Every structure is written in C-alpha cells, then in structure tokens.
Tab-separated table of C-alpha atoms and ligand atoms in Angstrom:
chain	number	residue	atom	x	y	z
A	1	MET	CA	12.207	-5.752	32.346
A	2	ASN	CA	10.596	-2.100	32.247
A	3	CYS	CA	10.904	0.062	29.786
A	4	PRO	CA	12.177	3.853	30.059
A	5	SER	CA	10.923	6.809	30.922
A	6	GLY	CA	8.993	8.368	28.201
A	7	TYR	CA	7.686	4.827	27.046
A	8	ILE	CA	4.978	2.393	27.661
A	9	GLN	CA	4.986	-1.306	26.561
A	10	ALA	CA	2.620	-2.116	24.024
A	11	VAL	CA	1.360	-6.015	22.592
A	12	GLU	CA	1.204	-6.194	18.745
A	13	GLY	CA	1.324	-9.847	17.364
A	14	LEU	CA	3.305	-12.031	18.999
A	15	ALA	CA	5.849	-9.134	20.091
A	16	LYS	CA	6.116	-7.466	23.179
A	17	ILE	CA	7.273	-3.353	22.351
A	18	CYS	CA	8.526	-0.410	24.538
A	19	ILE	CA	7.198	2.222	22.188
A	20	PRO	CA	7.100	6.107	22.728
A	21	ASP	CA	4.002	6.933	25.138
A	22	PRO	CA	1.332	8.322	22.504
A	23	ASN	CA	0.167	10.276	25.404
A	24	LEU	CA	3.321	12.606	25.089
A	25	TYR	CA	2.931	13.341	21.355
A	26	ARG	CA	-0.653	14.479	20.056
A	27	ARG	CA	-1.200	17.114	18.293
A	28	GLU	CA	-4.191	19.318	18.973
A	29	ASP	CA	-6.822	18.150	17.574
A	30	GLY	CA	-5.906	14.726	20.084
A	31	LEU	CA	-4.491	12.551	17.115
A	32	TYR	CA	-1.067	10.938	18.186
A	33	GLU	CA	1.576	12.027	15.422
A	34	PRO	CA	4.186	8.872	15.608
A	35	SER	CA	7.449	11.557	13.551
A	36	TRP	CA	6.941	13.893	16.722
A	37	ALA	CA	8.513	10.996	19.051
A	38	PRO	CA	12.207	9.998	19.482
A	39	VAL	CA	11.672	6.483	17.760
A	40	PHE	CA	9.149	6.351	15.064
A	41	TYR	CA	6.224	3.271	15.841
A	42	ASN	CA	2.806	3.377	13.936
A	43	PRO	CA	-0.278	1.826	15.140
A	44	ARG	CA	-1.546	3.030	12.179
A	45	MET	CA	1.006	0.211	10.515
A	46	ILE	CA	-0.024	-2.875	12.086
A	47	GLU	CA	-2.424	-4.477	9.360
A	48	ASN	CA	1.093	-3.926	7.072
A	49	ARG	CA	2.781	-5.927	9.683
A	50	ASP	CA	0.591	-8.487	10.105
A	51	ILE	CA	0.630	-9.041	5.848
A	52	CYS	CA	4.308	-8.563	6.399
A	53	VAL	CA	4.614	-12.207	8.931
A	54	ALA	CA	1.485	-13.618	6.859
A	55	LEU	CA	3.597	-13.043	3.581
A	56	LEU	CA	6.900	-14.274	5.019
A	57	ARG	CA	5.433	-17.499	5.973
A	58	GLU	CA	3.548	-18.460	2.991
A	59	GLU	CA	7.491	-17.558	1.567
A	60	LEU	CA	9.450	-20.055	3.427
A	61	SER	CA	6.774	-22.378	3.383
A	62	ARG	CA	8.103	-22.452	-0.701
A	63	GLY	CA	11.281	-22.886	0.472
A	64	GLY	CA	12.529	-19.191	0.054
A	65	SER	CA	14.930	-16.448	1.650
A	66	THR	CA	17.690	-16.996	3.843
A	67	ALA	CA	18.580	-13.708	5.928
A	68	ILE	CA	16.301	-10.804	6.979
A	69	VAL	CA	17.229	-7.402	7.173
A	70	ASP	CA	14.685	-4.433	8.624
A	71	PRO	CA	16.842	-1.543	7.374
A	72	LEU	CA	14.590	1.306	8.882
A	73	ALA	CA	13.499	-0.445	11.929
A	74	ALA	CA	12.755	2.352	14.647
A	75	THR	CA	11.368	0.593	17.283
A	76	GLY	CA	12.478	-3.025	15.565
A	77	VAL	CA	8.717	-4.292	15.927
A	78	ARG	CA	9.013	-5.595	12.031
A	79	GLY	CA	11.699	-7.713	12.610
A	80	ILE	CA	11.162	-8.802	16.076
A	81	ARG	CA	7.389	-9.884	14.668
A	82	ILE	CA	9.361	-12.220	11.674
A	83	ALA	CA	11.603	-13.187	14.214
A	84	LEU	CA	8.433	-14.241	16.543
A	85	GLU	CA	5.483	-15.019	14.359
A	86	ALA	CA	6.993	-16.027	10.228
A	87	GLY	CA	8.189	-19.600	11.014
A	88	VAL	CA	11.853	-18.663	10.360
A	89	PRO	CA	14.075	-21.543	10.912
A	90	ARG	CA	17.167	-21.187	13.427
A	91	GLY	CA	20.215	-19.541	12.233
A	92	THR	CA	18.409	-17.303	9.467
A	93	GLY	CA	20.163	-14.035	10.169
A	94	ILE	CA	17.289	-11.112	10.810
A	95	TYR	CA	19.267	-7.826	10.650
A	96	MET	CA	17.632	-4.961	12.294
A	97	GLY	CA	19.347	-1.427	11.549
A	98	ASP	CA	18.401	2.373	11.729
A	99	LEU	CA	20.900	5.533	11.799
A	100	SER	CA	19.044	7.226	14.905
A	101	LEU	CA	20.893	5.728	18.175
A	102	ASP	CA	17.877	6.415	20.135
A	103	ALA	CA	16.262	3.891	17.546
A	104	VAL	CA	19.036	1.029	17.967
A	105	ARG	CA	18.989	1.909	21.980
A	106	ILE	CA	14.971	1.146	22.416
A	107	MET	CA	15.388	-1.988	19.144
A	108	GLU	CA	18.475	-3.792	21.711
A	109	LEU	CA	15.872	-2.990	24.334
A	110	ASN	CA	12.743	-5.192	22.835
A	111	VAL	CA	15.138	-7.330	21.607
A	112	LYS	CA	15.444	-8.443	24.701
A	113	LEU	CA	12.127	-7.898	26.583
A	114	ASN	CA	11.437	-10.792	23.313
A	115	ASN	CA	13.821	-12.937	24.750
A	116	LEU	CA	15.395	-13.085	20.877
A	117	GLY	CA	19.078	-15.049	20.726
A	118	GLU	CA	21.883	-14.768	18.584
A	119	ASP	CA	19.765	-15.079	15.300
A	120	VAL	CA	18.419	-10.767	16.033
A	121	VAL	CA	21.426	-8.888	15.214
A	122	VAL	CA	20.914	-4.583	15.795
A	123	VAL	CA	22.768	-2.192	13.484
A	124	HIS	CA	23.648	1.384	13.774
A	125	ALA	CA	23.839	1.809	10.351
A	126	ASP	CA	22.936	4.233	7.004
A	127	ALA	CA	20.398	1.221	5.873
A	128	ASN	CA	21.839	1.639	1.898
A	129	GLU	CA	25.212	0.909	3.846
A	130	LEU	CA	23.839	-1.711	5.621
A	131	MET	CA	21.971	-3.894	2.942
A	132	TYR	CA	25.504	-3.350	0.483
A	133	ARG	CA	27.682	-4.107	3.896
A	134	LEU	CA	26.119	-7.440	4.303
A	135	ALA	CA	25.394	-8.803	0.331
A	136	ARG	CA	28.781	-7.545	-0.726
A	137	ARG	CA	31.470	-7.248	1.694
A	138	GLU	CA	29.858	-9.871	4.450
A	139	GLY	CA	28.739	-12.284	1.766
A	140	VAL	CA	25.097	-12.681	3.668
A	141	ALA	CA	22.358	-13.647	1.018
A	142	LEU	CA	19.463	-11.707	1.856
A	143	GLY	CA	16.652	-13.057	1.177
A	144	TYR	CA	13.934	-11.078	2.145
A	145	ILE	CA	14.815	-7.226	2.352
A	146	ASP	CA	12.528	-4.737	4.120
A	147	VAL	CA	12.080	-0.558	3.246
A	148	ASP	CA	10.166	0.773	5.407
A	149	PRO	CA	10.625	4.286	5.317
A	150	PHE	CA	9.342	7.715	6.537
A	151	GLY	CA	7.738	8.841	2.725
A	152	SER	CA	8.835	7.669	-0.363
A	153	PRO	CA	11.536	4.537	-1.029
A	154	THR	CA	13.212	6.147	-3.737
A	155	PRO	CA	16.624	6.736	-1.737
A	156	PHE	CA	16.831	2.684	-0.493
A	157	ILE	CA	15.327	1.291	-4.088
A	158	ASN	CA	18.782	0.873	-5.800
A	159	ALA	CA	20.678	-1.092	-2.881
A	160	ALA	CA	17.668	-3.348	-1.788
A	161	VAL	CA	17.371	-4.251	-5.499
A	162	ASP	CA	20.959	-4.671	-6.071
A	163	SER	CA	21.735	-6.717	-2.718
A	164	VAL	CA	18.662	-8.959	-2.247
A	165	LYS	CA	20.148	-12.757	-3.519
A	166	ARG	CA	19.065	-14.385	-6.601
A	167	TYR	CA	14.904	-14.828	-6.440
A	168	GLY	CA	15.152	-13.109	-2.959
A	169	VAL	CA	12.032	-10.529	-1.983
A	170	VAL	CA	11.972	-6.738	-2.169
A	171	ALA	CA	9.290	-5.731	0.050
A	172	LEU	CA	8.389	-1.694	-0.105
A	173	THR	CA	6.464	1.024	1.727
A	174	ALA	CA	5.745	4.346	0.247
A	175	THR	CA	3.659	7.078	2.544
A	176	ASP	CA	4.282	10.262	-0.096
A	177	LEU	CA	1.185	8.606	-1.905
A	178	ALA	CA	0.242	12.297	-2.811
A	179	VAL	CA	2.988	12.607	-4.910
A	180	LEU	CA	2.328	8.798	-6.342
A	181	GLU	CA	-1.154	9.457	-6.788
A	182	GLY	CA	-0.206	12.480	-9.570
A	183	ARG	CA	-1.195	14.865	-6.879
A	184	TYR	CA	2.031	16.848	-7.589
A	185	ARG	CA	2.690	16.467	-11.501
A	186	SER	CA	6.469	17.494	-11.434
A	187	LYS	CA	7.723	16.060	-8.173
A	188	LEU	CA	6.164	12.428	-9.513
A	189	LEU	CA	8.514	12.875	-12.610
A	190	ARG	CA	11.280	14.228	-10.854
A	191	ARG	CA	11.017	11.003	-8.152
A	192	TYR	CA	9.495	8.297	-10.575
A	193	GLY	CA	10.371	9.278	-13.490
A	194	VAL	CA	6.372	9.109	-14.685
A	195	VAL	CA	4.631	11.415	-16.079
A	196	GLY	CA	0.904	12.473	-15.774
A	197	SER	CA	-1.358	14.140	-13.247
A	198	LYS	CA	-4.359	12.427	-10.582
A	199	VAL	CA	-7.232	10.554	-12.186
A	200	LEU	CA	-10.334	9.050	-10.809
A	201	GLN	CA	-8.729	5.549	-9.905
A	202	SER	CA	-5.072	7.625	-8.342
A	203	LYS	CA	-4.412	4.844	-5.889
A	204	ASP	CA	-4.582	2.037	-8.518
A	205	VAL	CA	-2.450	4.150	-10.764
A	206	ALA	CA	-0.105	5.330	-7.581
A	207	VAL	CA	0.954	1.514	-6.717
A	208	ARG	CA	2.090	1.123	-10.521
A	209	ALA	CA	3.821	3.827	-10.906
A	210	LEU	CA	6.106	2.848	-8.150
A	211	LEU	CA	6.119	-0.959	-9.532
A	212	SER	CA	7.408	0.998	-12.968
A	213	PHE	CA	10.059	2.759	-11.087
A	214	VAL	CA	11.738	-0.400	-8.968
A	215	ALA	CA	11.288	-2.235	-12.212
A	216	ARG	CA	13.480	0.300	-14.003
A	217	THR	CA	15.496	0.401	-11.296
A	218	ALA	CA	16.096	-3.252	-10.785
A	219	ALA	CA	17.226	-3.754	-14.646
A	220	VAL	CA	20.307	-1.116	-14.446
A	221	TYR	CA	21.570	-3.609	-12.565
A	222	ASP	CA	20.243	-6.420	-15.386
A	223	ARG	CA	17.034	-7.591	-12.704
A	224	TYR	CA	13.788	-8.151	-13.228
A	225	ILE	CA	10.644	-8.015	-11.480
A	226	GLU	CA	7.938	-9.950	-10.198
A	227	PRO	CA	5.296	-8.806	-8.022
A	228	LEU	CA	3.974	-10.695	-5.536
A	229	LEU	CA	1.498	-8.733	-3.937
A	230	SER	CA	0.431	-4.756	-4.479
A	231	TYR	CA	-1.979	-2.926	-2.891
A	232	VAL	CA	-2.910	0.409	-1.533
A	233	THR	CA	-4.371	1.426	1.812
A	234	SER	CA	-4.603	4.286	3.764
A	235	HIS	CA	-2.323	6.225	3.481
A	236	TYR	CA	0.279	4.618	1.619
A	237	VAL	CA	1.138	2.122	-1.196
A	238	ARG	CA	3.075	-1.632	-0.371
A	239	ILE	CA	4.932	-3.714	-2.506
A	240	TYR	CA	6.682	-7.518	-2.389
A	241	SER	CA	8.225	-8.105	-5.903
A	242	ARG	CA	10.499	-11.203	-6.253
A	243	VAL	CA	13.346	-9.767	-8.001
A	244	SER	CA	15.833	-12.555	-10.309
A	245	ARG	CA	18.502	-12.156	-12.270
A	246	GLY	CA	18.740	-11.758	-16.175
A	247	GLY	CA	19.195	-8.163	-18.719
A	248	THR	CA	17.765	-10.063	-21.316
A	249	MET	CA	14.622	-10.658	-19.375
A	250	ALA	CA	14.753	-7.407	-17.500
A	251	SER	CA	14.329	-6.091	-21.032
A	252	GLU	CA	11.584	-7.934	-22.368
A	253	ILE	CA	9.924	-7.423	-18.920
A	254	LEU	CA	10.483	-3.310	-19.488
A	255	GLY	CA	8.741	-4.413	-22.998
A	256	LYS	CA	5.743	-6.173	-22.095
A	257	CYS	CA	5.070	-4.666	-18.399
A	258	LEU	CA	5.808	-0.977	-19.267
A	259	GLY	CA	2.638	0.766	-20.018
A	260	ALA	CA	-0.139	3.953	-20.737
A	261	LEU	CA	-2.693	4.462	-18.528
A	262	TRP	CA	-5.475	6.663	-20.184
A	263	CYS	CA	-8.403	7.706	-18.277
A	264	CYS	CA	-11.416	10.031	-18.254
A	265	ILE	CA	-11.272	11.892	-15.315
A	266	ASN	CA	-14.942	12.723	-15.939
A	267	CYS	CA	-16.347	8.667	-15.886
A	268	SER	CA	-13.319	7.094	-15.386
A	269	TYR	CA	-13.805	4.746	-18.562
A	270	HIS	CA	-9.483	3.755	-18.506
A	271	GLN	CA	-7.786	1.374	-20.519
A	272	MET	CA	-4.173	-0.193	-20.651
A	273	ARG	CA	-1.670	1.074	-24.203
A	274	PRO	CA	2.202	0.259	-25.209
A	275	THR	CA	3.637	3.819	-23.649
A	276	GLU	CA	4.743	4.716	-27.416
A	277	ASP	CA	1.401	5.134	-28.154
A	278	SER	CA	1.817	8.281	-25.122
A	279	TRP	CA	3.256	10.527	-27.425
A	280	SER	CA	0.860	10.173	-30.532
A	281	GLY	CA	-1.501	12.838	-29.418
A	282	SER	CA	-5.129	12.293	-27.688
A	283	THR	CA	-7.617	10.137	-27.406
A	284	HIS	CA	-11.456	10.590	-26.552
A	285	CYS	CA	-13.410	8.735	-24.212
A	286	PRO	CA	-15.627	6.140	-26.225
A	287	VAL	CA	-18.436	6.724	-22.643
A	288	CYS	CA	-18.597	10.720	-22.265
A	289	GLY	CA	-16.285	12.090	-25.083
A	290	GLU	CA	-14.069	14.042	-23.116
A	291	ARG	CA	-10.296	13.918	-23.757
A	292	LEU	CA	-8.295	10.917	-22.011
A	293	LYS	CA	-5.280	11.678	-19.683
A	294	PRO	CA	-2.200	9.737	-20.124
A	295	VAL	CA	-0.041	8.576	-17.357
A	296	TYR	CA	3.132	6.573	-18.128
A	297	PRO	CA	5.012	4.618	-18.074
A	298	VAL	CA	3.826	2.748	-15.660
A	299	TRP	CA	3.483	-0.949	-14.562
A	300	VAL	CA	0.596	-2.466	-17.053
A	301	CYS	CA	0.840	-6.553	-16.318
A	302	PRO	CA	-0.685	-8.360	-12.787
A	303	ILE	CA	0.281	-6.441	-9.701
A	304	SER	CA	-0.021	-9.650	-7.816
A	305	ASN	CA	0.202	-13.055	-8.146
A	306	ARG	CA	-2.635	-14.693	-7.552
A	307	ASP	CA	-1.039	-18.445	-6.483
A	308	TYR	CA	1.016	-16.494	-4.328
A	309	LEU	CA	-1.386	-14.307	-2.721
A	310	GLY	CA	-3.755	-17.169	-1.931
A	311	GLY	CA	-0.449	-18.841	0.026
A	312	VAL	CA	-0.561	-16.187	2.035
A	313	LEU	CA	-4.616	-15.841	2.255
A	314	LYS	CA	-3.938	-19.218	3.776
A	315	ALA	CA	-1.279	-18.402	6.046
A	316	SER	CA	-3.093	-15.366	7.428
A	317	SER	CA	-5.701	-18.047	8.530
A	318	GLU	CA	-3.633	-19.910	10.580
A	319	MET	CA	-2.189	-17.022	12.494
A	320	HIS	CA	-5.235	-16.350	15.275
A	321	TRP	CA	-3.431	-13.479	16.498
A	322	LEU	CA	-3.247	-10.970	13.522
A	323	ARG	CA	-5.874	-8.296	13.415
A	324	GLU	CA	-9.430	-9.180	11.098
A	325	SER	CA	-9.350	-5.796	9.560
A	326	SER	CA	-5.382	-7.053	8.019
A	327	ARG	CA	-7.178	-10.937	6.595
A	328	VAL	CA	-10.612	-8.758	5.143
A	329	LEU	CA	-7.819	-6.422	3.424
A	330	LEU	CA	-5.782	-9.677	1.807
A	331	GLU	CA	-9.598	-10.818	1.132
A	332	GLY	CA	-10.383	-7.805	-0.801
A	333	ILE	CA	-7.087	-7.575	-2.418
A	334	TYR	CA	-7.132	-11.193	-3.283
A	335	ARG	CA	-11.220	-10.819	-4.592
A	336	ALA	CA	-9.785	-7.592	-7.075
A	337	SER	CA	-6.443	-10.045	-8.059
A	338	ASN	CA	-8.770	-11.339	-10.531
A	339	SER	CA	-8.876	-9.138	-13.416
A	340	ASN	CA	-5.939	-6.626	-14.601
A	341	THR	CA	-7.455	-3.253	-14.282
A	342	LEU	CA	-7.272	-0.231	-12.590
A	343	THR	CA	-10.815	0.352	-11.060
A	344	THR	CA	-14.120	1.750	-12.645
A	345	ARG	CA	-16.068	4.356	-10.110
A	346	LEU	CA	-19.891	3.635	-10.721
A	347	THR	CA	-20.228	6.963	-9.827
A	348	PHE	CA	-18.859	8.654	-12.693
A	349	VAL	CA	-20.382	6.301	-15.236
A	350	ALA	CA	-23.616	6.324	-13.978
A	351	ARG	CA	-23.371	10.369	-13.937
A	352	ALA	CA	-21.716	9.833	-17.801
A	353	VAL	CA	-24.517	8.044	-18.550
A	354	LYS	CA	-27.508	9.779	-16.958
A	355	VAL	CA	-28.411	7.999	-14.312
A	356	ASN	CA	-28.745	7.120	-10.453
A	357	PRO	CA	-25.669	5.151	-9.278
A	358	PRO	CA	-26.878	1.685	-8.653
A	359	PRO	CA	-25.407	-1.000	-5.922
A	360	VAL	CA	-21.707	-2.397	-6.358
A	361	TRP	CA	-23.037	-5.405	-5.237
A	362	ARG	CA	-25.878	-5.512	-8.433
A	363	VAL	CA	-23.389	-4.143	-10.864
A	364	VAL	CA	-20.486	-7.220	-10.147
A	365	GLU	CA	-23.641	-10.031	-10.477
A	366	CYS	CA	-24.559	-8.691	-13.575
A	367	LEU	CA	-20.806	-8.783	-14.888
A	368	LEU	CA	-20.386	-12.026	-13.067
A	369	GLN	CA	-23.545	-13.332	-15.113
A	370	LYS	CA	-22.143	-11.911	-18.583
A	371	GLY	CA	-19.419	-14.078	-17.731
A	372	PHE	CA	-16.237	-11.438	-17.226
A	373	ALA	CA	-14.429	-11.546	-13.723
A	374	ALA	CA	-15.906	-8.687	-11.288
A	375	ALA	CA	-14.948	-8.055	-7.970
A	376	ARG	CA	-15.841	-5.054	-5.609
A	377	SER	CA	-12.646	-3.041	-5.191
A	378	PHE	CA	-11.195	-2.560	-2.068
A	379	THR	CA	-9.783	0.603	-2.503
A	380	TYR	CA	-13.241	2.534	-3.496
A	381	SER	CA	-16.294	2.092	-2.042
A	382	ASP	CA	-17.771	2.691	-5.682
A	383	GLY	CA	-15.718	1.076	-7.048
A	384	VAL	CA	-15.582	-2.116	-9.307
A	385	VAL	CA	-12.758	-4.235	-10.229
A	386	THR	CA	-13.419	-6.032	-14.175
A	387	ASP	CA	-11.968	-7.024	-17.322
A	388	ALA	CA	-15.872	-6.069	-18.807
A	389	PRO	CA	-15.325	-3.875	-21.928
A	390	VAL	CA	-16.635	-0.663	-21.589
A	391	GLU	CA	-19.938	-1.283	-23.140
A	392	ASP	CA	-20.726	-4.182	-21.117
A	393	VAL	CA	-19.960	-2.076	-17.458
A	394	VAL	CA	-22.456	0.819	-19.090
A	395	GLU	CA	-25.230	-1.842	-19.765
A	396	CYS	CA	-25.119	-3.521	-16.193
A	397	VAL	CA	-24.658	-0.022	-14.480
A	398	ARG	CA	-28.361	0.989	-16.818
A	399	SER	CA	-29.755	-2.622	-16.337
A	400	GLU	CA	-29.259	-1.901	-12.759
A	401	THR	CA	-29.852	1.933	-11.616
A	402	PRO	CA	-32.374	2.120	-8.435
A	403	SER	CA	-35.442	3.315	-10.069
A	404	CYS	CA	-35.579	5.763	-7.715
A	405	ARG	CA	-32.513	8.674	-6.741
A	406	THR	CA	-29.880	7.956	-4.068
A	407	SER	CA	-27.311	9.267	-2.875
A	408	GLY	CA	-24.454	8.463	-5.000
A	409	VAL	CA	-21.173	7.039	-3.307
A	410	GLU	CA	-22.119	3.884	-1.033
B	1	SAM	C1	9.002	5.078	9.214
B	1	SAM	S1	10.822	5.047	10.396
B	1	SAM	C2	10.027	2.833	10.341
B	1	SAM	C3	9.229	2.081	10.639
B	1	SAM	C4	9.514	0.705	11.353
B	1	SAM	N1	9.595	-0.364	9.912
B	1	SAM	C5	7.892	-0.114	11.179
B	1	SAM	O1	7.536	-0.917	10.757
B	1	SAM	O2	7.317	0.311	12.296
B	1	SAM	C6	11.640	5.179	9.796
B	1	SAM	C7	12.783	4.532	10.349
B	1	SAM	O3	14.108	5.285	9.373
B	1	SAM	C8	15.006	5.724	9.755
B	1	SAM	N2	16.429	6.689	9.217
B	1	SAM	C9	15.759	7.753	8.414
B	1	SAM	N3	17.062	7.446	7.209
B	1	SAM	C10	17.479	6.179	7.113
B	1	SAM	C11	18.689	6.081	7.133
B	1	SAM	N4	19.084	6.592	6.178
B	1	SAM	N5	19.499	4.645	7.373
B	1	SAM	C12	18.725	3.817	7.694
B	1	SAM	N6	17.854	4.268	9.182
B	1	SAM	C13	16.771	5.706	8.800
B	1	SAM	C14	14.498	6.257	10.816
B	1	SAM	O4	15.137	7.290	11.932
B	1	SAM	C15	13.442	6.230	11.548
B	1	SAM	O5	13.245	4.940	12.666
C-alpha cells in the first residue's frame, strides 16, 4: 500500500506510518516544522510515545485499562503503536479521533497499513465530544485517555477526568512549557490558576503546576488523582495520573497535596509549605539571604509512583524496539523519584558560598554517604535531587569543590 502524494512511509516502534514528507515543511534553517504539515507528526515525540506504550503494558499487566482513547490522534501513530505494542487484549476498543479530515483520512490509511482490525476505530470528532459521547452516550468504560494536543491540554482536561472510568488513567502532554515554567506570569495564572514566576528549577515547577491544575479540575467532579509518572523533557511536560472517585478523598488530597514552593532565584534553595503560608509575607533564603519567591498552588506530593515506575522500566526493557534514549530517560526519572523535592542546582549553590562548582556525581556520592537519598537530575545538568537538608548540601558542595577553577555547568 502506497502513501498519498506529499506523504512518505516511516517506521516508528512496530508501526508503519504514512507521515507528511518532512522535506516539504522545512524552515529556512533546514529544521522540519511539524505544525506546517496538513497532518501533524513530530519525530521529536518518539520517546513520549515509547514511554506511553511501555506504561500501558505495565497498566495492562496490573489488570487495568479497558477501552483506550486517543482523541487528538493526527496520523494515529500513538493509538496504532498501542494496538501493536502494549499487549492490548483482543476486544479492547481503541478509539482515535481528530477534528481534521486530512488527519482522519491518513489515520484510516495507517490503520489498514498495519492490518489492524475492527478493534481500532477512527472517528472524525472534536476531542471533548468524543470522550463524552463514548463515556456518556455509548456507555464505553474508558480505561485510558491520552490527551496529546499542540500546546496546552487545559481545554480537554475536564472531559478527560470526567469521562475516564473509576481507576482509569489519564495521560496529558503540555507543550506550553514556557507558560507552566512561569515565564509569562499572567498566562500561568489565567490558564492554570497558579501564581508565580520563573525560578531556577522552573521545569520541576512546571510539572507540579500542571498536576495542581489536574487535581483541582478532578476535584470539581468529586474525583482525585494519583500521579503514576510525571516528567519534563525537551519542550514538554508529560503526566500520567490514575483518577479515582470520592468527594471526601478529593478534598483530602487537595488539602494534603496542594501547597506552595518557595524558591531562591540566587542559589536555588527551595522549600515546600502549605498554601496558606503564601499569604503571610516573605521569607529569606537561609543560604544567601535573598528574598524567596513563592509559586502556588502546586502539587507537593510525589509526582510519580516509584513502584509503578519500576514496572514501566521493566516493561520497557522487554521491548527491544524502543529507543535507547527512552529507556535512559525512564531510568533518570526512576533514580530521581527517590526524593519528593525540586532540583538543587550546584552551579548556583557553589556561587553563593563562593567555591568552584563540584562535579555533580561527587556531591551525589557525598550525600549518599551521609545517608540521604540523592540522584543526578535528568532535567538540569548541574542538578542534584536529594532529601538532604540544605546545610548538608552546602557541606558537600564545599567538601567536593575542586581546588582549581572549572567551567561551571557540566
Ligand atoms: C499535536 S497533534 C497530535 C499528535 C498525536 N497525538 C501524536 O502522538 O502524534 C494535535 C492534533 O489535534 C487535532 N485537534 C486540534 N483540536 C482538536 C479538537 N478540538 N478535537 C480533536 N482534534 C483536535 C489536530 O488536528 C492535530 O492533529
């Protein structure tokens, strides 16, 4: 079967996919611009989809998931890979939808190209309409919903958390990372209801701001979330949450898991506090004396479930066709999931205490020897993720500093 004119055949995971010919949509600097093509396909999201199929394998092995919905499916590559790679039992409906007719036509072709039967259903519909129609009108139990839009997922979160079945999983991608990071203060408040500005660990904050929004939205429907896997990489945030029902639990989770981050934009010192503290004046950094900046309300409970994540990692190791970089990313997320905290950036700590920045691994070793959890950050090359008090981090930075000057960020 040939792809239509303007499309070429690509292989991703175990799927064969007709995708727009990237040579037709290159910018002046030669880079492919997926949003210019009639149907969206971004090769930079292969790791995102690799992790998605590994996670679904783990979810299915735990007895989870019934019907699967990919309501913003574009070429259908995600839903098709799920059908081919995640070990989905026969009879599990996989619904792929898109508002664009071009996308629907390519999706239908791609479903045929991969010899997928009637379990994979292609629908021309608005994403919210599709989720509600399946859950409410057709009574389909939706075990997994994957919201992967261009930009912010906020317009689809109500329908996703309201339509997913009890204990189902909602996955979200947010590519408006600059907003979630706090670069545009008013947009962060408008879009996500979070007050704050950019700090030195803004990528970590982005994940917690999105989780906060999802938890608050779920609570509107008397539902609560448990994050299974959350991370930020490249240009996006990705979160997978289990959604359960119960108004009382939803209130409890909001009380326990929403709080404020207070961050030093000089040395990267940070702390988590209850949200109410955000209203009660300022505080100063115990390391350098700078005034701390608050960001609230954000998710302050763990952002991933370590046991579940271990299962996803194991599943990924059994899927030889996944990219090595996807496994490396998962391993990094797993290592850092030992502590529920933000990254401490050694370049800035070292500058504040007036020593040369030590190699990250030496500080990690030093903290481990002191008996704390500590790992290299997979988000910041000069970052350590640790549950150690700041005094111990500073002590390790001082003791591990090289005697001669080094270049700063590794
Ligand atoms: C970023 S692409 C999806 C990429 C795809 N999930 C993947 O993994 O390759 C976003 C898609 O959402 C579609 N879209 C935008 N708004 C929509 C809406 N309200 N309902 C359904 N589809 C929509 C666009 O046509 C586009 O194909």
